[in-house]
Each structure stands twice: as C-alpha cells, then as structure tokens.
CSV table of C-alpha atoms in Angstrom, one decimal:
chain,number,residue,atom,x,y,z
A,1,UNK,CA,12.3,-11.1,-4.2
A,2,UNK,CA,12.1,-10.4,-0.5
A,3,UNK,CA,9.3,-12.1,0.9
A,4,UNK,CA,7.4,-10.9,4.1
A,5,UNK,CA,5.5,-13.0,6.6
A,6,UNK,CA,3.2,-11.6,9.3
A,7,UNK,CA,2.3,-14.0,12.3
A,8,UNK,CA,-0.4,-14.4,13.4
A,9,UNK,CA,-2.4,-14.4,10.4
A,10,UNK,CA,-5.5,-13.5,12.6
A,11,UNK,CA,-5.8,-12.7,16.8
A,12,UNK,CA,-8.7,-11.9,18.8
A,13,UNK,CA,-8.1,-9.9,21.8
A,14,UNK,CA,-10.5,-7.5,24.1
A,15,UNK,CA,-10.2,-3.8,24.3
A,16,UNK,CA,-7.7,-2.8,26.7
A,17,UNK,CA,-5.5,-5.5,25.7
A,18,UNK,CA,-1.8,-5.2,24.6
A,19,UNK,CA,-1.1,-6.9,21.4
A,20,UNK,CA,1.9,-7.5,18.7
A,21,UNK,CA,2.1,-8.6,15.9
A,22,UNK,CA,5.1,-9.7,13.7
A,23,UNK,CA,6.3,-9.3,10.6
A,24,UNK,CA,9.4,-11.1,9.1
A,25,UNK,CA,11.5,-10.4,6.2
A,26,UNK,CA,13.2,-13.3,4.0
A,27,UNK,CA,16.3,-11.4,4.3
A,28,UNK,CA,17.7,-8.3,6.2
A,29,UNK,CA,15.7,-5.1,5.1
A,30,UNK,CA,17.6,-2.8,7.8
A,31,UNK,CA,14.5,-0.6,8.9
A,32,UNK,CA,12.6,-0.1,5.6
A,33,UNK,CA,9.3,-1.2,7.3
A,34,UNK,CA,6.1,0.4,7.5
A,35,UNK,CA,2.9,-0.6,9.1
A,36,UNK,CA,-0.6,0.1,7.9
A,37,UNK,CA,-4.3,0.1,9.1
A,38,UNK,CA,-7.1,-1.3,6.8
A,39,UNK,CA,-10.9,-1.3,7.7
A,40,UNK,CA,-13.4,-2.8,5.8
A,41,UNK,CA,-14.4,-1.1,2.9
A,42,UNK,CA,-11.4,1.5,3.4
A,43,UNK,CA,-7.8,2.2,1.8
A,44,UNK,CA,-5.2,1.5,4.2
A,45,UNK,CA,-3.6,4.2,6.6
A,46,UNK,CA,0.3,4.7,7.4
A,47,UNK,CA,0.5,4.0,11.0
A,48,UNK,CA,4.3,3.6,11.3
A,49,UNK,CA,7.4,4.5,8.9
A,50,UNK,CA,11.2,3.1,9.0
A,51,UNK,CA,10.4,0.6,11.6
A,52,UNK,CA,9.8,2.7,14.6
A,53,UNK,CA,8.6,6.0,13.4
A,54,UNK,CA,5.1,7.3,14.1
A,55,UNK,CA,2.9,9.3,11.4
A,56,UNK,CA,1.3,12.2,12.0
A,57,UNK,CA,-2.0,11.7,13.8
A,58,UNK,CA,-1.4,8.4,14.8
A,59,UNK,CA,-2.4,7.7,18.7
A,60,UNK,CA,0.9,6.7,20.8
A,61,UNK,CA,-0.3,3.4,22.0
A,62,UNK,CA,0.6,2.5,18.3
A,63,UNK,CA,4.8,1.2,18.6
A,64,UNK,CA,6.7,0.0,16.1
A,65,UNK,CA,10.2,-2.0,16.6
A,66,UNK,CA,13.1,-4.3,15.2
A,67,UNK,CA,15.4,-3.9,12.3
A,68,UNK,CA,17.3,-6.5,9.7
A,69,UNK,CA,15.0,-9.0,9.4
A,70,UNK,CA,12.4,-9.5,12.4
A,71,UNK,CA,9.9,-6.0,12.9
A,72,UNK,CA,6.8,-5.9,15.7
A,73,UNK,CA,3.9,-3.5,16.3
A,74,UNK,CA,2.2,-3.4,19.2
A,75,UNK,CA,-1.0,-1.7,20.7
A,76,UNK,CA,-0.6,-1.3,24.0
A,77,UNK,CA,-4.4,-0.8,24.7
A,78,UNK,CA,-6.8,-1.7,22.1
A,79,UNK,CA,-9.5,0.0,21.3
A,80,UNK,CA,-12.5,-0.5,19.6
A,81,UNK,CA,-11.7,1.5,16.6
A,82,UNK,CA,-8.2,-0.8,16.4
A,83,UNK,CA,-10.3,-3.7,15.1
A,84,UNK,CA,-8.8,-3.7,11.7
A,85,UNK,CA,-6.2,-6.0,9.3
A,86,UNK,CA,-2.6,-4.9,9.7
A,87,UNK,CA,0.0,-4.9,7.1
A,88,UNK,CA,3.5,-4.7,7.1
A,89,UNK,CA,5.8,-3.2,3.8
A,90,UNK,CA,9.0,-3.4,3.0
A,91,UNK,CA,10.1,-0.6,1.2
A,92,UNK,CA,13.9,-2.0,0.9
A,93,UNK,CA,14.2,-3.3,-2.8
A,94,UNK,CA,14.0,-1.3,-5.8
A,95,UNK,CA,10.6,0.7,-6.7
A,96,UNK,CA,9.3,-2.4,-8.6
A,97,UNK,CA,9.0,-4.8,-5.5
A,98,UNK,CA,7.8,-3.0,-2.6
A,99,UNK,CA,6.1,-6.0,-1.3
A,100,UNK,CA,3.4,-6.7,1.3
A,101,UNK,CA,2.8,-9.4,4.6
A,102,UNK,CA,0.0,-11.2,4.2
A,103,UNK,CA,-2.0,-9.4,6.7
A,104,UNK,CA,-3.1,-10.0,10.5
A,105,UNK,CA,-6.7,-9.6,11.4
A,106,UNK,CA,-7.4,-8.5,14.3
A,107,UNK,CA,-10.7,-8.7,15.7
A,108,UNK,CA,-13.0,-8.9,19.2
A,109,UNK,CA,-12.9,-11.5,21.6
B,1,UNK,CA,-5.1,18.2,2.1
B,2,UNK,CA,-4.1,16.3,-0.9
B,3,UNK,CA,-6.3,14.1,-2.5
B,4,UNK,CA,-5.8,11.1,-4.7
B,5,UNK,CA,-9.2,10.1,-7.0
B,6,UNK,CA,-9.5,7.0,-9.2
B,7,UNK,CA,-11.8,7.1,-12.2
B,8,UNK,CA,-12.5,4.1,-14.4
B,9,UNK,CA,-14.2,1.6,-15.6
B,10,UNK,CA,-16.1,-0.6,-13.5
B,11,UNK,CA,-16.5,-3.9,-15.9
B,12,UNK,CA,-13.9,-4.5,-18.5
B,13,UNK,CA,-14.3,-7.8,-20.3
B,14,UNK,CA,-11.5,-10.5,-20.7
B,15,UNK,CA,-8.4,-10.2,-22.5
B,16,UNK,CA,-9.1,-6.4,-23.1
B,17,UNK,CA,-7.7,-3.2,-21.9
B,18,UNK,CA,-8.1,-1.9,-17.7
B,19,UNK,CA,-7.7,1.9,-17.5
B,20,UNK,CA,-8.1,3.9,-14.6
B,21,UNK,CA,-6.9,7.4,-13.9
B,22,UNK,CA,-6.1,9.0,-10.3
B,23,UNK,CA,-6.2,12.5,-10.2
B,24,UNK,CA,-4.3,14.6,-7.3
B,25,UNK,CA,-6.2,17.5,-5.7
B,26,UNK,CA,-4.8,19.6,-2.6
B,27,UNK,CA,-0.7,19.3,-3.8
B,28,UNK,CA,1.9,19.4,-6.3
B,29,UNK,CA,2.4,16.4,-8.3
B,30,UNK,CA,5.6,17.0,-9.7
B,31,UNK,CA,7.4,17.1,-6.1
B,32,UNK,CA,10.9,15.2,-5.8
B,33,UNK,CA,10.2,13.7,-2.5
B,34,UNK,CA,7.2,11.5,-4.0
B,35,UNK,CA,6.7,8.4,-6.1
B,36,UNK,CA,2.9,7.7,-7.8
B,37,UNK,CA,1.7,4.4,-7.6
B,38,UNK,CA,-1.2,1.9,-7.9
B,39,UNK,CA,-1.9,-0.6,-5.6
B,40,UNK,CA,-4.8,-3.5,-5.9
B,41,UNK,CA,-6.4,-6.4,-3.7
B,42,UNK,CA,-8.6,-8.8,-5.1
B,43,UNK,CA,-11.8,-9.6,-2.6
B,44,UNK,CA,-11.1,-11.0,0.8
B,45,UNK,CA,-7.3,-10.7,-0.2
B,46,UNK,CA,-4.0,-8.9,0.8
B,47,UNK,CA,-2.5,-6.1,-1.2
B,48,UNK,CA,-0.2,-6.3,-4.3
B,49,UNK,CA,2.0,-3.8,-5.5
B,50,UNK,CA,1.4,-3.2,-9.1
B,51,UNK,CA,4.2,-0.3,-9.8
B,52,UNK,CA,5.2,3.4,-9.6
B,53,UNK,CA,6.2,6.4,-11.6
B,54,UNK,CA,8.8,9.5,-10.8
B,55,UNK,CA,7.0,13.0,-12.3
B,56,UNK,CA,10.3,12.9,-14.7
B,57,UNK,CA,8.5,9.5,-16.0
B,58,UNK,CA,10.9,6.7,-14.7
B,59,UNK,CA,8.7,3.9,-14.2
B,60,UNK,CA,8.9,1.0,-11.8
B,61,UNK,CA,6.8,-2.2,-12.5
B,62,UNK,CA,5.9,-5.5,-10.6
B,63,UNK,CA,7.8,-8.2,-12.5
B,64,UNK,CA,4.9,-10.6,-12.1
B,65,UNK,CA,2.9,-7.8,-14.2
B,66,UNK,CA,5.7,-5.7,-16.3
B,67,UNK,CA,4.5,-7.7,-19.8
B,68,UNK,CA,1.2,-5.9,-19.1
B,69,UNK,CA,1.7,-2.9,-17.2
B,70,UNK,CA,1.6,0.8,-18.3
B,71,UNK,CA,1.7,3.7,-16.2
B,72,UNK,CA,2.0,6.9,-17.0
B,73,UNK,CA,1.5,11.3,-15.3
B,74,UNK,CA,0.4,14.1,-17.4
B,75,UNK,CA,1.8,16.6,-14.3
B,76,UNK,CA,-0.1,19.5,-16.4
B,77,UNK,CA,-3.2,17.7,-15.5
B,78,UNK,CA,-2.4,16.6,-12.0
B,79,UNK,CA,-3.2,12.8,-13.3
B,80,UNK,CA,-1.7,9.4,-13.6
B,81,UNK,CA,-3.0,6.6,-15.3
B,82,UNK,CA,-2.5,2.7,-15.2
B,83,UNK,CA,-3.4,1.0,-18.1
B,84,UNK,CA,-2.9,-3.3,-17.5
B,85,UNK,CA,-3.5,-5.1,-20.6
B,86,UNK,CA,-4.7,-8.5,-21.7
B,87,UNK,CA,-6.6,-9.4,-18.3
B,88,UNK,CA,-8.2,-11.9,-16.7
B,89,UNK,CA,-10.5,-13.1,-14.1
B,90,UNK,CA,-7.2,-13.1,-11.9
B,91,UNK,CA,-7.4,-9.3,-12.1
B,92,UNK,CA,-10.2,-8.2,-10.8
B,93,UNK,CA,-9.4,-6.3,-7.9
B,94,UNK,CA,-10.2,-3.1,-5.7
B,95,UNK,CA,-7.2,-0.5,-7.4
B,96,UNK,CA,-5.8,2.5,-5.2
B,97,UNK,CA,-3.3,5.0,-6.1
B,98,UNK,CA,-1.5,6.5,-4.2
B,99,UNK,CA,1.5,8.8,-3.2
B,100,UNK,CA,4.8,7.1,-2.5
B,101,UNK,CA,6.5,9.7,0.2
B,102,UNK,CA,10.8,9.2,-0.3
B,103,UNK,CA,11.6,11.2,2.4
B,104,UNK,CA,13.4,8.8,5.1
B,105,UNK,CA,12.4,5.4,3.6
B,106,UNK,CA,9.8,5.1,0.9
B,107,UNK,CA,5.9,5.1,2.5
B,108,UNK,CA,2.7,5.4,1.2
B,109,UNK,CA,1.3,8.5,2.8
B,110,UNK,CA,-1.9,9.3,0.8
B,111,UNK,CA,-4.0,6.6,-0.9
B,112,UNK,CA,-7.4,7.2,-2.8
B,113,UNK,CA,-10.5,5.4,-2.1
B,114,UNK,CA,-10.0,2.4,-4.3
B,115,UNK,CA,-12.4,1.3,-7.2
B,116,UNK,CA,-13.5,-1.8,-7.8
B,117,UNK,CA,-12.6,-3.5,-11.1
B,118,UNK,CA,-14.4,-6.8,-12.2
B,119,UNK,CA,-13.3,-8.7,-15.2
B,120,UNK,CA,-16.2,-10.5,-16.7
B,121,UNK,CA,-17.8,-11.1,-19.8
C-alpha cells in the first residue's frame, strides 16, 4: 500500500498570506498526485491534477509542484473563501488503492 | 454539466445490507476515459476510498473492504450502485460517488453531494 502523509495536519494563516502544504508518498508515485478542496458540509473539488496541472476554473494563485515522492501546493495569497481542508491523492497504484493524506486544515489567524 | 446524485437509505441497522445508488445526469456514463466510484468519510474524518467500476463492469475494490463490497452500473439507466454488507458502527459515514476522469492520470472530476449513512439500531 502506498501511504500518504500531509504536513501540517492543520495551519492558520491571514488572508493575503502565502502558504504550502506538503504531501509525501511512502514511495515514489512519479506525478500521480491531485489536490482537492473540502468545505464543510461539501464534497471535495479537484484543484490540481498530475502534480502541477490546474483544473478548469481553478484561480491561478492555486500551484501545485514535485514529483517521485515529495508533492507541495501552495496559495500564494489566501483568501477568505481558501479556508478549507486540503487533500492530497495518489492516483499511482491500481484502481483499488487510490489512497488519500490525511488532510491539512487550514483556517484564520 | 454532469451531475452525480446518491439515493439511499439514511439508517441501516447493524450487520445488515447499505445500498445507495448514484445516478448521472448531464453526460454519458458509458465513456472510456472515466472510472465510477464511491468515496466515504466518517464524521470529523478524512476520506477513504471504497472502490470503482469501468462501464464494461471491471470492478476495483478497497482491500480493507473487498469481503463486503459490491458495486455495480446499469449504463441503460445512467446508475451505479454500492452495496457494503454486514456493517457496523465503523461504517457509518458521509458516501460520495463520483467520476474517476483517466485522461492523464486518474482524478476525481465530478463528485455528488454525499449522503449521510448511520449504522444504528
């Protein structure tokens, strides 16, 4: 099983701020990463496919980087709609193990 | 826009049958470039794959949940279905569905609202 670890497991930052978080695979995925949005009370939402790769819709100051085992996303201005837990997936094993981090929250300072 | 719908029980009691069924609305089902699945997150928790299905019916299940996990698509009717057997406390969870695009790397595009499913007595 590939395991996936997010750091931190919760931040508080201020809008405006840039923040990263990181995700990191127990071993080297290439760049079969995505990155999703959750709100409370909501399904989560695609923000970034194959590591690096914005969706459709997404606002720019959404980045995604790395490959093999160590992945970050960063907001390079937060804005009050950002508030949210992040997930990372790896989507590098077969069908049956698509597996999940843990989750970052990230909420106001 | 596609659309992806759960529909279900809210309540099922210990050590019986959960059955929910996502319907797709907006797009084809039976596309080659897309995996169905079904996601779920217990309360307060992180998310936990459950499995997939390929419109030609190859399935893909969670090993920690293959003993007790169907899923299967009627493509006539635009549905799929999960069906997880024998549960417990340990499965009560918020389910999504959800479409599984394979174009590039495999990502979840579309997801449905999630229902809330409480095992309880």
């Amino acid at each position: 099983d590939i395991q996936m670890t997010q750091s931190p497991s919760s931040l508080s930052a201020s809008v405006g701020d840039r923040v990263t978080i990181t995700c990191r695979a127990s071993q080297s995925i290439n760049s079969y990463l995505n990155w999703y949005q959750q709100k409370p009370g909501k399904a989560p939402k695609l923000l970034i496919y194959a590591a690096s790769s914005l969706q459709s819709g997404v606002p720019s100051r959404f980045s995604g980087s790395g490959s093999g085992t160590d992945f970050t996303l960063t907001i390079s201005s937060l804005q009050p709609e950002d508030f949210a837990t992040y997930y990372c997936q790896q989507t590098y094993s077969t069908p049956d193990m698509y597996s999940f981090g843990q989750g970052t929250k990230l909420e106001i300072k | 826009q596609l659309q992806l719908q759960e529909s279900g029980p809210g309540l099922v009691k210990p050590s019986e049958t959960l059955s929910l069924t996502c319907t797709v609305s907006g797009g084809s089902i039976s596309g080659s470039s897309y995996y169905w699945g079904w996601i779920r997150q217990p309360p307060g928790k992180g998310l936990e794959w459950i499995g997939n299905i390929y419109y030609t019916e190859s399935t893909y299940y969670n090993p920690s949940l293959k003993s007790r996990v169907t899923i299967s698509i009627d493509t006539s009717k635009k549905q799929f279905s999960l069906k997880l057997s024998s549960v417990t406390a340990a499965d009560t969870a918020v389910y999504y569905c959800a479409r599984v695009r394979i174009i590039i790397i495999p990502s979840i595009d579309y997801w449905g609202q999630g229902v809330l499913v409480t095992v309880s007595s």
